[in-house]
Amino acid sequence: LHVVFHTEIAEQDDRFNIDDVINSISEKLIRRHPHVFGERAVSGAAEVTRNWEHIKLSEGRKSLLEGIPKHLPALIRAYRLQEKASKVGFDWDNKHDVLRKVQEELHELEVAKDKSNFEEIENEFGDLLFAIVNYARFIGINPEDSLRKTNDKFKRRFNYIEKKLEENGKNITQSNLQEMDKYWEESKNRV
């Protein structure tokens, strides 16, 4: 609907019309799918994806990663960056190697922490998160969805602690870790 509306405005300004839009889309589909509309034979989905990325680069993109918006949440952006790079073969062979990378990055974070250099700690923490996102991708988990569910679970459990304290005539600032932890453990079976 938006395309039609914008096309009508453009047509009034003699810039383009709906036929131009349809032709442009058709040409792009044909150009980007030579295995369907042309003579190019492919061995499978991986080759189709590599061809697709190569064709988009030949259309003027400067980088394979160019189309990934900077404004995306960091976890989603990391996932998309890794996913794009993997489409051209820049990827780990298996999840065990990725898990080893996660462990390596955790160790590097601990080394940086011992040096007490904030910038290095921050960089290593980012590397650790990036590696964890990669592991999530390898095991078929969307890290953004996973973290969102964990955030919701944390909130439910913390709200349970607050409710139990209120039932006992207290608020959260009148409690201690031992008492809160008791209700936290209880919440695992209730919420």
Coordinates of N, CA, C and O in Angstrom, one line a residue:
L1 N 0.8 -1.2 0.0 CA 0.0 0.0 0.0 C 0.9 1.3 0.0 O 0.6 2.2 -0.7
H2 N 1.9 1.2 0.8 CA 2.8 2.4 0.8 C 3.5 2.6 -0.5 O 3.7 3.7 -0.9
V3 N 3.9 1.5 -1.2 CA 4.5 1.5 -2.5 C 3.6 2.2 -3.5 O 4.0 3.1 -4.2
V4 N 2.4 1.9 -3.5 CA 1.4 2.5 -4.4 C 1.3 3.9 -4.1 O 1.3 4.8 -5.0
F5 N 1.1 4.3 -2.8 CA 1.0 5.7 -2.4 C 2.2 6.5 -2.9 O 2.1 7.6 -3.5
H6 N 3.4 6.0 -2.6 CA 4.6 6.7 -2.9 C 4.8 6.8 -4.5 O 5.3 7.8 -5.0
T7 N 4.4 5.7 -5.1 CA 4.5 5.7 -6.6 C 3.5 6.7 -7.2 O 3.9 7.4 -8.2
E8 N 2.3 6.9 -6.6 CA 1.4 7.9 -7.2 C 2.0 9.3 -7.0 O 1.9 10.1 -7.9
I9 N 2.6 9.6 -5.9 CA 3.3 10.9 -5.7 C 4.4 11.1 -6.7 O 4.5 12.1 -7.3
A10 N 5.2 10.1 -6.8 CA 6.4 10.1 -7.8 C 5.9 10.3 -9.2 O 6.5 11.1 -10.0
E11 N 4.8 9.7 -9.5 CA 4.3 9.8 -10.9 C 3.8 11.2 -11.2 O 3.9 11.8 -12.3
Q12 N 3.2 11.8 -10.1 CA 2.7 13.2 -10.3 C 3.9 14.2 -10.5 O 3.7 15.2 -11.2
D13 N 5.1 13.8 -10.0 CA 6.3 14.6 -10.2 C 7.1 14.2 -11.4 O 8.2 14.6 -11.6
D14 N 6.5 13.2 -12.2 CA 7.2 12.7 -13.4 C 8.5 12.0 -13.1 O 9.5 12.1 -13.9
R15 N 8.6 11.4 -11.9 CA 9.9 10.7 -11.5 C 9.8 9.2 -12.0 O 10.8 8.7 -12.6
F16 N 8.8 8.5 -11.6 CA 8.6 7.1 -12.0 C 7.1 6.8 -11.8 O 6.4 7.5 -11.1
N17 N 6.7 5.6 -12.4 CA 5.3 5.2 -12.2 C 5.3 3.7 -11.8 O 6.4 3.1 -11.6
I18 N 4.1 3.2 -11.6 CA 4.0 1.8 -11.1 C 4.6 0.8 -12.0 O 5.2 -0.2 -11.5
D19 N 4.6 1.0 -13.3 CA 5.3 0.1 -14.2 C 6.8 0.1 -14.0 O 7.4 -1.0 -14.1
D20 N 7.3 1.2 -13.7 CA 8.8 1.3 -13.4 C 9.1 0.5 -12.2 O 10.1 -0.2 -12.2
V21 N 8.3 0.6 -11.2 CA 8.5 -0.1 -9.9 C 8.4 -1.6 -10.2 O 9.3 -2.4 -9.8
I22 N 7.4 -2.1 -10.9 CA 7.2 -3.5 -11.2 C 8.4 -4.0 -12.0 O 9.0 -5.1 -11.7
N23 N 8.8 -3.3 -13.0 CA 9.9 -3.7 -13.9 C 11.2 -3.8 -13.1 O 12.0 -4.7 -13.2
S24 N 11.4 -2.8 -12.2 CA 12.7 -2.8 -11.4 C 12.7 -4.0 -10.4 O 13.7 -4.7 -10.3
I25 N 11.6 -4.3 -9.8 CA 11.5 -5.5 -8.9 C 11.7 -6.8 -9.7 O 12.4 -7.7 -9.3
S26 N 11.1 -6.9 -10.9 CA 11.2 -8.1 -11.7 C 12.7 -8.3 -12.1 O 13.2 -9.4 -12.1
E27 N 13.3 -7.2 -12.6 CA 14.7 -7.3 -13.0 C 15.6 -7.7 -11.9 O 16.5 -8.6 -12.0
K28 N 15.3 -7.2 -10.7 CA 16.2 -7.6 -9.5 C 16.0 -9.0 -9.2 O 16.9 -9.8 -8.9
L29 N 14.7 -9.5 -9.2 CA 14.5 -10.9 -8.9 C 15.2 -11.8 -9.9 O 15.8 -12.8 -9.5
I30 N 15.1 -11.5 -11.2 CA 15.7 -12.3 -12.2 C 17.3 -12.3 -12.0 O 17.9 -13.3 -12.1
R31 N 17.8 -11.1 -11.8 CA 19.3 -10.9 -11.6 C 19.8 -11.7 -10.4 O 20.8 -12.3 -10.5
R32 N 19.0 -11.6 -9.3 CA 19.5 -12.3 -8.1 C 19.2 -13.7 -8.0 O 19.6 -14.4 -7.0
H33 N 18.5 -14.3 -8.9 CA 18.1 -15.7 -8.9 C 18.5 -16.4 -10.2 O 17.6 -17.0 -10.9
P34 N 19.7 -16.4 -10.6 CA 20.1 -17.0 -11.9 C 19.9 -18.5 -11.9 O 19.8 -19.1 -13.0
H35 N 19.9 -19.1 -10.8 CA 19.6 -20.5 -10.7 C 18.2 -20.9 -11.0 O 17.9 -22.0 -11.3
V36 N 17.3 -19.9 -10.9 CA 15.9 -20.1 -11.2 C 15.5 -19.6 -12.6 O 14.9 -20.3 -13.4
F37 N 16.0 -18.4 -12.9 CA 15.6 -17.8 -14.2 C 16.7 -17.9 -15.3 O 16.5 -17.4 -16.4
G38 N 17.8 -18.4 -14.9 CA 18.9 -18.5 -15.9 C 19.5 -19.9 -16.0 O 18.8 -20.9 -15.7
E39 N 20.7 -20.0 -16.5 CA 21.3 -21.3 -16.7 C 22.2 -21.8 -15.6 O 22.8 -22.8 -15.7
R40 N 22.4 -20.9 -14.6 CA 23.4 -21.3 -13.5 C 22.9 -22.5 -12.7 O 21.8 -22.4 -12.1
A41 N 23.7 -23.5 -12.6 CA 23.4 -24.7 -11.8 C 24.0 -24.5 -10.4 O 25.1 -23.9 -10.3
V42 N 23.3 -24.9 -9.3 CA 23.9 -24.7 -8.0 C 23.8 -26.1 -7.3 O 22.9 -26.9 -7.6
S43 N 24.7 -26.3 -6.3 CA 24.7 -27.5 -5.6 C 23.8 -27.6 -4.4 O 23.6 -28.6 -3.8
G44 N 23.3 -26.4 -4.0 CA 22.4 -26.4 -2.8 C 22.2 -25.0 -2.3 O 22.7 -24.0 -2.9
A45 N 21.5 -24.9 -1.1 CA 21.2 -23.7 -0.6 C 22.4 -22.8 -0.2 O 22.4 -21.6 -0.4
A46 N 23.5 -23.4 0.3 CA 24.7 -22.7 0.6 C 25.2 -21.9 -0.6 O 25.6 -20.8 -0.5
E47 N 25.3 -22.6 -1.7 CA 25.8 -21.9 -2.9 C 24.8 -20.8 -3.4 O 25.3 -19.8 -3.9
V48 N 23.5 -21.0 -3.3 CA 22.5 -20.0 -3.6 C 22.8 -18.8 -2.8 O 22.8 -17.6 -3.3
T49 N 23.0 -19.0 -1.5 CA 23.3 -17.8 -0.6 C 24.6 -17.1 -0.9 O 24.6 -15.9 -1.0
R50 N 25.6 -17.9 -1.2 CA 26.9 -17.2 -1.6 C 26.7 -16.4 -2.9 O 27.2 -15.3 -3.0
N51 N 26.0 -17.0 -3.9 CA 25.8 -16.3 -5.1 C 25.0 -15.0 -4.9 O 25.3 -14.0 -5.4
W52 N 24.0 -15.1 -4.0 CA 23.1 -14.0 -3.7 C 23.9 -12.8 -3.1 O 23.8 -11.7 -3.6
E53 N 24.8 -13.1 -2.2 CA 25.7 -12.1 -1.6 C 26.7 -11.5 -2.6 O 26.9 -10.3 -2.6
H54 N 27.2 -12.4 -3.5 CA 28.1 -11.9 -4.5 C 27.4 -10.9 -5.5 O 27.9 -9.9 -5.9
I55 N 26.2 -11.3 -5.9 CA 25.4 -10.5 -6.8 C 25.1 -9.1 -6.1 O 25.3 -8.1 -6.8
K56 N 24.7 -9.1 -4.9 CA 24.4 -7.8 -4.2 C 25.7 -7.0 -4.1 O 25.6 -5.7 -4.3
L57 N 26.8 -7.6 -3.9 CA 28.1 -6.8 -3.9 C 28.4 -6.2 -5.3 O 28.8 -5.1 -5.4
S58 N 28.1 -7.0 -6.3 CA 28.3 -6.5 -7.7 C 27.4 -5.4 -8.1 O 27.6 -4.7 -9.0
E59 N 26.3 -5.2 -7.3 CA 25.3 -4.2 -7.6 C 25.7 -2.9 -7.0 O 24.9 -1.9 -7.1
G60 N 26.8 -2.8 -6.3 CA 27.3 -1.6 -5.8 C 27.5 -1.5 -4.3 O 28.0 -0.5 -3.7
R61 N 27.2 -2.5 -3.5 CA 27.5 -2.5 -2.1 C 28.9 -2.6 -1.9 O 29.7 -3.3 -2.6
K62 N 29.4 -1.8 -0.9 CA 30.9 -1.8 -0.6 C 31.3 -2.9 0.3 O 32.4 -3.4 0.3
S63 N 30.3 -3.4 1.1 CA 30.6 -4.5 2.1 C 29.4 -5.4 2.2 O 28.3 -5.0 2.1
L64 N 29.7 -6.6 2.5 CA 28.7 -7.6 2.7 C 27.8 -7.2 3.9 O 26.7 -7.5 4.0
L65 N 28.4 -6.5 4.9 CA 27.8 -6.2 6.1 C 27.0 -4.8 6.1 O 26.4 -4.4 7.0
E66 N 27.1 -4.2 4.9 CA 26.5 -2.9 4.7 C 25.1 -2.7 5.1 O 24.6 -1.7 5.6
G67 N 24.3 -3.7 4.8 CA 22.8 -3.6 5.0 C 22.3 -3.9 6.4 O 21.1 -3.9 6.6
I68 N 23.2 -4.1 7.3 CA 22.8 -4.3 8.7 C 22.8 -3.0 9.5 O 23.8 -2.4 9.7
P69 N 21.6 -2.6 9.9 CA 21.5 -1.2 10.5 C 22.2 -1.1 11.8 O 22.2 -2.0 12.7
K70 N 22.8 0.0 12.0 CA 23.6 0.3 13.3 C 22.7 0.4 14.5 O 23.1 0.2 15.6
H71 N 21.4 0.8 14.2 CA 20.5 1.1 15.3 C 19.9 -0.1 15.9 O 19.1 -0.1 16.9
L72 N 20.1 -1.3 15.4 CA 19.6 -2.6 16.0 C 20.1 -2.8 17.4 O 21.2 -2.3 17.7
P73 N 19.3 -3.4 18.2 CA 19.9 -3.8 19.5 C 21.1 -4.6 19.3 O 21.3 -5.4 18.4
A74 N 22.1 -4.4 20.2 CA 23.4 -5.0 20.0 C 23.4 -6.5 19.8 O 24.2 -7.0 19.0
L75 N 22.6 -7.2 20.6 CA 22.5 -8.7 20.4 C 22.1 -9.1 19.0 O 22.6 -10.0 18.4
I76 N 21.0 -8.4 18.6 CA 20.5 -8.7 17.3 C 21.5 -8.4 16.2 O 21.7 -9.1 15.2
R77 N 22.2 -7.2 16.4 CA 23.1 -6.8 15.4 C 24.3 -7.8 15.3 O 24.8 -8.1 14.2
A78 N 24.8 -8.2 16.5 CA 25.9 -9.2 16.5 C 25.4 -10.5 15.8 O 26.2 -11.1 15.0
Y79 N 24.2 -10.9 16.0 CA 23.7 -12.1 15.4 C 23.7 -11.9 13.9 O 24.1 -12.8 13.1
R80 N 23.1 -10.8 13.4 CA 23.0 -10.6 11.9 C 24.4 -10.4 11.3 O 24.6 -10.9 10.2
L81 N 25.4 -9.8 12.0 CA 26.7 -9.7 11.4 C 27.3 -11.1 11.2 O 27.9 -11.4 10.2
Q82 N 27.2 -11.9 12.2 CA 27.8 -13.2 12.2 C 27.1 -14.1 11.1 O 27.7 -14.8 10.4
E83 N 25.7 -13.9 11.1 CA 24.9 -14.7 10.1 C 25.4 -14.3 8.7 O 25.5 -15.2 7.8
K84 N 25.5 -13.0 8.4 CA 25.9 -12.6 7.1 C 27.3 -13.1 6.7 O 27.5 -13.6 5.6
A85 N 28.3 -13.0 7.6 CA 29.6 -13.5 7.4 C 29.6 -15.0 7.1 O 30.4 -15.5 6.3
S86 N 28.8 -15.7 7.8 CA 28.7 -17.2 7.7 C 28.2 -17.5 6.3 O 28.6 -18.6 5.8
K87 N 27.4 -16.7 5.7 CA 26.8 -17.0 4.3 C 27.9 -17.1 3.2 O 27.6 -17.6 2.2
V88 N 29.1 -16.5 3.5 CA 30.1 -16.6 2.5 C 31.3 -17.5 3.0 O 32.4 -17.4 2.5
G89 N 31.0 -18.2 4.0 CA 31.9 -19.2 4.5 C 32.8 -18.8 5.6 O 33.7 -19.5 6.1
F90 N 32.7 -17.5 6.1 CA 33.5 -17.1 7.3 C 32.7 -17.5 8.5 O 31.9 -16.7 9.1
D91 N 33.0 -18.7 9.0 CA 32.3 -19.3 10.1 C 33.1 -20.4 10.7 O 34.1 -20.9 10.1
W92 N 32.7 -20.8 11.9 CA 33.4 -21.9 12.6 C 32.9 -23.2 11.9 O 31.8 -23.3 11.3
D93 N 33.6 -24.3 12.1 CA 33.2 -25.6 11.6 C 32.2 -26.3 12.4 O 31.3 -27.0 11.9
N94 N 32.3 -26.1 13.7 CA 31.3 -26.7 14.6 C 31.1 -26.0 15.9 O 31.9 -25.1 16.3
K95 N 30.1 -26.4 16.6 CA 29.7 -25.7 17.9 C 30.8 -25.8 19.0 O 30.9 -25.0 19.8
H96 N 31.5 -26.9 18.9 CA 32.5 -27.2 20.0 C 33.7 -26.1 19.9 O 34.2 -25.6 20.9
D97 N 34.0 -25.8 18.6 CA 35.0 -24.7 18.4 C 34.5 -23.4 18.9 O 35.3 -22.6 19.5
V98 N 33.2 -23.1 18.7 CA 32.7 -21.9 19.1 C 32.6 -21.8 20.7 O 33.0 -20.8 21.3
L99 N 32.3 -22.9 21.3 CA 32.3 -23.0 22.7 C 33.7 -22.8 23.3 O 33.9 -22.1 24.3
R100 N 34.7 -23.3 22.7 CA 36.1 -23.1 23.1 C 36.4 -21.6 23.0 O 37.1 -21.1 23.8
K101 N 35.9 -21.0 21.9 CA 36.1 -19.5 21.8 C 35.5 -18.7 22.9 O 36.0 -17.8 23.4
V102 N 34.3 -19.2 23.3 CA 33.6 -18.5 24.4 C 34.5 -18.7 25.7 O 34.7 -17.7 26.4
Q103 N 35.0 -19.8 25.9 CA 35.9 -20.1 27.1 C 37.1 -19.3 27.0 O 37.6 -18.7 28.0
E104 N 37.7 -19.1 25.8 CA 38.9 -18.3 25.6 C 38.6 -16.9 25.9 O 39.4 -16.2 26.6
E105 N 37.5 -16.4 25.4 CA 37.1 -15.0 25.7 C 36.9 -14.7 27.2 O 37.2 -13.7 27.7
L106 N 36.3 -15.7 27.9 CA 36.1 -15.6 29.3 C 37.4 -15.5 30.0 O 37.6 -14.6 30.9
H107 N 38.3 -16.3 29.6 CA 39.7 -16.2 30.2 C 40.3 -14.9 29.9 O 40.9 -14.3 30.8
E108 N 40.2 -14.4 28.7 CA 40.8 -13.1 28.4 C 40.2 -11.9 29.2 O 40.9 -11.0 29.6
L109 N 38.9 -12.1 29.5 CA 38.2 -11.1 30.3 C 38.8 -11.1 31.7 O 39.0 -10.1 32.3
E110 N 39.0 -12.3 32.3 CA 39.6 -12.4 33.6 C 41.0 -11.8 33.7 O 41.4 -11.1 34.6
V111 N 41.8 -12.1 32.6 CA 43.1 -11.5 32.6 C 43.1 -10.0 32.5 O 43.8 -9.3 33.3
A112 N 42.2 -9.4 31.7 CA 42.0 -8.0 31.6 C 41.5 -7.4 33.0 O 42.0 -6.3 33.4
K113 N 40.6 -8.1 33.6 CA 40.1 -7.7 34.9 C 41.2 -7.6 35.9 O 41.3 -6.6 36.7
D114 N 42.2 -8.5 35.9 CA 43.3 -8.5 36.8 C 44.2 -7.3 36.6 O 44.9 -6.8 37.5
K115 N 44.2 -6.8 35.4 CA 45.0 -5.6 35.0 C 44.4 -4.3 35.4 O 45.0 -3.2 35.4
S116 N 43.1 -4.4 35.8 CA 42.3 -3.2 36.2 C 42.2 -2.1 35.1 O 42.1 -0.9 35.5
N117 N 42.3 -2.4 33.9 CA 42.2 -1.5 32.8 C 40.8 -1.5 32.2 O 40.4 -2.4 31.5
F118 N 40.0 -0.4 32.6 CA 38.6 -0.4 32.2 C 38.3 -0.6 30.7 O 37.5 -1.4 30.3
E119 N 39.1 0.0 29.9 CA 38.9 -0.1 28.4 C 39.1 -1.5 27.9 O 38.3 -2.0 27.1
E120 N 40.2 -2.1 28.4 CA 40.5 -3.5 28.1 C 39.4 -4.4 28.6 O 39.0 -5.4 27.9
I121 N 38.9 -4.2 29.8 CA 37.9 -5.1 30.4 C 36.6 -4.9 29.5 O 36.0 -5.9 29.2
E122 N 36.3 -3.7 29.2 CA 35.1 -3.5 28.4 C 35.2 -4.2 27.0 O 34.2 -4.8 26.5
N123 N 36.4 -4.1 26.4 CA 36.6 -4.7 25.1 C 36.5 -6.2 25.2 O 35.8 -6.9 24.3
E124 N 37.1 -6.8 26.2 CA 37.0 -8.2 26.4 C 35.6 -8.7 26.7 O 35.2 -9.8 26.3
F125 N 34.9 -7.9 27.5 CA 33.5 -8.3 27.8 C 32.7 -8.3 26.5 O 31.9 -9.2 26.3
G126 N 32.9 -7.3 25.6 CA 32.2 -7.3 24.3 C 32.6 -8.5 23.5 O 31.7 -9.1 22.9
D127 N 33.9 -8.9 23.5 CA 34.3 -10.1 22.8 C 33.6 -11.3 23.3 O 33.2 -12.2 22.6
L128 N 33.4 -11.4 24.6 CA 32.8 -12.5 25.3 C 31.3 -12.6 24.8 O 30.8 -13.6 24.4
L129 N 30.6 -11.4 24.9 CA 29.2 -11.4 24.5 C 29.1 -11.8 23.0 O 28.2 -12.6 22.6
F130 N 30.0 -11.3 22.2 CA 30.0 -11.6 20.7 C 30.1 -13.1 20.5 O 29.4 -13.7 19.7
A131 N 31.0 -13.7 21.3 CA 31.3 -15.2 21.1 C 30.0 -16.0 21.6 O 29.7 -17.0 21.0
I132 N 29.4 -15.5 22.7 CA 28.2 -16.2 23.2 C 27.1 -16.1 22.2 O 26.3 -17.0 22.0
V133 N 26.9 -14.9 21.5 CA 25.9 -14.8 20.5 C 26.2 -15.7 19.3 O 25.3 -16.4 18.8
N134 N 27.5 -15.9 19.0 CA 27.9 -16.8 18.0 C 27.5 -18.3 18.4 O 27.0 -19.0 17.5
Y135 N 27.7 -18.6 19.6 CA 27.4 -20.0 20.1 C 25.9 -20.1 20.0 O 25.4 -21.2 19.6
A136 N 25.1 -19.1 20.4 CA 23.7 -19.2 20.3 C 23.2 -19.5 18.9 O 22.4 -20.3 18.7
R137 N 23.8 -18.7 18.0 CA 23.5 -18.9 16.6 C 23.8 -20.4 16.1 O 23.0 -21.0 15.4
F138 N 24.9 -20.9 16.6 CA 25.3 -22.3 16.2 C 24.3 -23.3 16.8 O 24.2 -24.4 16.1
I139 N 23.7 -23.1 17.9 CA 22.8 -24.1 18.5 C 21.4 -23.7 18.2 O 20.4 -24.3 18.7
G140 N 21.2 -22.7 17.3 CA 19.8 -22.4 16.9 C 19.0 -21.6 17.8 O 17.7 -21.7 17.8
I141 N 19.6 -20.8 18.6 CA 18.9 -19.9 19.6 C 19.1 -18.5 19.1 O 20.2 -18.0 18.8
N142 N 18.0 -17.7 19.2 CA 18.0 -16.3 18.9 C 18.4 -15.7 20.3 O 17.6 -15.7 21.2
P143 N 19.6 -15.1 20.4 CA 20.0 -14.6 21.7 C 19.1 -13.4 22.3 O 18.9 -13.3 23.5
E144 N 18.5 -12.6 21.4 CA 17.7 -11.5 21.8 C 16.4 -12.1 22.5 O 16.0 -11.7 23.6
D145 N 15.8 -13.1 21.8 CA 14.6 -13.7 22.4 C 14.9 -14.4 23.7 O 14.1 -14.4 24.7
S146 N 16.0 -15.1 23.7 CA 16.4 -15.9 24.9 C 16.7 -14.9 26.1 O 16.2 -15.2 27.2
L147 N 17.4 -13.8 25.9 CA 17.6 -12.9 27.0 C 16.3 -12.2 27.4 O 16.1 -12.0 28.6
R148 N 15.4 -11.9 26.4 CA 14.1 -11.3 26.8 C 13.3 -12.2 27.7 O 12.8 -11.8 28.7
K149 N 13.3 -13.5 27.4 CA 12.6 -14.5 28.3 C 13.3 -14.5 29.6 O 12.5 -14.6 30.6
T150 N 14.6 -14.5 29.7 CA 15.2 -14.5 31.0 C 15.0 -13.3 31.8 O 14.8 -13.3 33.0
N151 N 14.9 -12.1 31.1 CA 14.6 -10.9 31.8 C 13.2 -11.0 32.4 O 13.0 -10.6 33.6
D152 N 12.2 -11.5 31.6 CA 10.9 -11.7 32.1 C 10.8 -12.6 33.3 O 10.1 -12.4 34.3
K153 N 11.6 -13.7 33.2 CA 11.6 -14.7 34.3 C 12.2 -14.0 35.6 O 11.7 -14.2 36.7
F154 N 13.3 -13.3 35.4 CA 13.9 -12.6 36.6 C 12.9 -11.6 37.2 O 12.7 -11.6 38.4
K155 N 12.2 -10.9 36.4 CA 11.2 -9.9 36.9 C 10.1 -10.6 37.7 O 9.7 -10.2 38.8
R156 N 9.6 -11.8 37.1 CA 8.5 -12.5 37.8 C 9.0 -13.0 39.2 O 8.3 -12.9 40.2
R157 N 10.2 -13.5 39.2 CA 10.8 -14.1 40.5 C 11.1 -13.0 41.5 O 10.8 -13.1 42.7
F158 N 11.6 -11.8 41.0 CA 11.9 -10.7 41.9 C 10.6 -10.2 42.5 O 10.5 -9.8 43.6
N159 N 9.5 -10.1 41.6 CA 8.2 -9.6 42.1 C 7.6 -10.6 43.1 O 7.0 -10.2 44.0
Y160 N 7.9 -11.9 43.0 CA 7.5 -12.9 44.0 C 8.2 -12.5 45.3 O 7.5 -12.6 46.4
I161 N 9.5 -12.2 45.3 CA 10.2 -11.9 46.5 C 9.5 -10.7 47.2 O 9.2 -10.7 48.4
E162 N 9.2 -9.6 46.4 CA 8.5 -8.4 46.9 C 7.2 -8.8 47.5 O 6.8 -8.3 48.6
K163 N 6.4 -9.6 46.8 CA 5.1 -10.0 47.3 C 5.2 -10.7 48.6 O 4.4 -10.5 49.6
K164 N 6.1 -11.7 48.7 CA 6.3 -12.5 50.0 C 6.7 -11.5 51.1 O 6.2 -11.7 52.3
L165 N 7.6 -10.6 50.8 CA 8.0 -9.7 51.9 C 6.8 -8.8 52.3 O 6.6 -8.6 53.5
E166 N 6.0 -8.4 51.4 CA 4.9 -7.5 51.7 C 3.9 -8.3 52.6 O 3.3 -7.8 53.5
E167 N 3.7 -9.6 52.2 CA 2.8 -10.4 53.0 C 3.3 -10.6 54.5 O 2.5 -10.8 55.4
N168 N 4.6 -10.4 54.7 CA 5.2 -10.4 56.0 C 5.4 -9.0 56.6 O 6.1 -8.9 57.6
G169 N 4.7 -8.0 56.0 CA 4.8 -6.7 56.5 C 6.1 -6.0 56.3 O 6.4 -5.0 57.0
K170 N 6.8 -6.4 55.3 CA 8.1 -5.7 54.9 C 8.1 -5.2 53.5 O 7.3 -5.6 52.7
N171 N 9.1 -4.3 53.2 CA 9.3 -4.0 51.8 C 10.8 -4.5 51.5 O 11.5 -4.9 52.4
I172 N 11.2 -4.3 50.3 CA 12.4 -4.9 49.8 C 13.6 -4.3 50.6 O 14.6 -4.9 50.8
T173 N 13.5 -3.0 51.0 CA 14.7 -2.4 51.7 C 14.8 -2.8 53.1 O 15.8 -2.6 53.8
Q174 N 13.8 -3.5 53.6 CA 13.8 -4.0 55.0 C 14.3 -5.5 55.1 O 14.2 -6.1 56.1
S175 N 14.7 -6.0 54.0 CA 15.1 -7.4 53.9 C 16.6 -7.6 53.8 O 17.3 -6.6 53.7
N176 N 17.1 -8.8 53.8 CA 18.5 -9.0 53.6 C 18.7 -10.1 52.5 O 17.7 -10.8 52.1
L177 N 19.9 -10.3 52.1 CA 20.1 -11.3 51.0 C 19.6 -12.7 51.3 O 19.1 -13.4 50.5
Q178 N 19.9 -13.1 52.5 CA 19.5 -14.5 52.9 C 18.0 -14.7 52.8 O 17.5 -15.7 52.3
E179 N 17.2 -13.7 53.3 CA 15.7 -13.8 53.2 C 15.3 -13.7 51.8 O 14.4 -14.5 51.3
M180 N 15.9 -12.8 51.0 CA 15.5 -12.6 49.6 C 15.8 -13.9 48.8 O 15.0 -14.4 48.0
D181 N 17.0 -14.5 49.1 CA 17.4 -15.7 48.4 C 16.5 -16.9 48.7 O 16.2 -17.7 47.9
K182 N 16.0 -16.9 50.0 CA 15.0 -18.0 50.3 C 13.8 -17.9 49.4 O 13.3 -18.9 48.9
Y183 N 13.2 -16.7 49.3 CA 12.0 -16.5 48.4 C 12.4 -16.7 47.0 O 11.5 -17.1 46.2
W184 N 13.6 -16.3 46.6 CA 14.0 -16.5 45.2 C 14.0 -18.0 44.9 O 13.4 -18.4 43.8
E185 N 14.5 -18.9 45.7 CA 14.5 -20.3 45.5 C 13.1 -20.8 45.5 O 12.7 -21.7 44.7
E186 N 12.3 -20.3 46.3 CA 10.8 -20.7 46.4 C 10.1 -20.3 45.1 O 9.3 -21.1 44.6
S187 N 10.5 -19.1 44.6 CA 9.8 -18.6 43.3 C 10.1 -19.6 42.1 O 9.3 -19.6 41.2
K188 N 11.2 -20.3 42.1 CA 11.5 -21.1 41.0 C 10.5 -22.2 40.8 O 10.3 -22.7 39.7
N189 N 9.8 -22.6 41.9 CA 8.8 -23.7 41.8 C 7.4 -23.1 41.6 O 6.4 -23.8 41.5
R190 N 7.3 -21.7 41.7 CA 5.9 -21.1 41.8 C 5.6 -20.2 40.6 O 4.5 -20.0 40.3
V191 N 6.6 -19.5 40.1 CA 6.3 -18.6 39.0 C 7.2 -18.8 37.8 O 8.2 -19.4 37.8

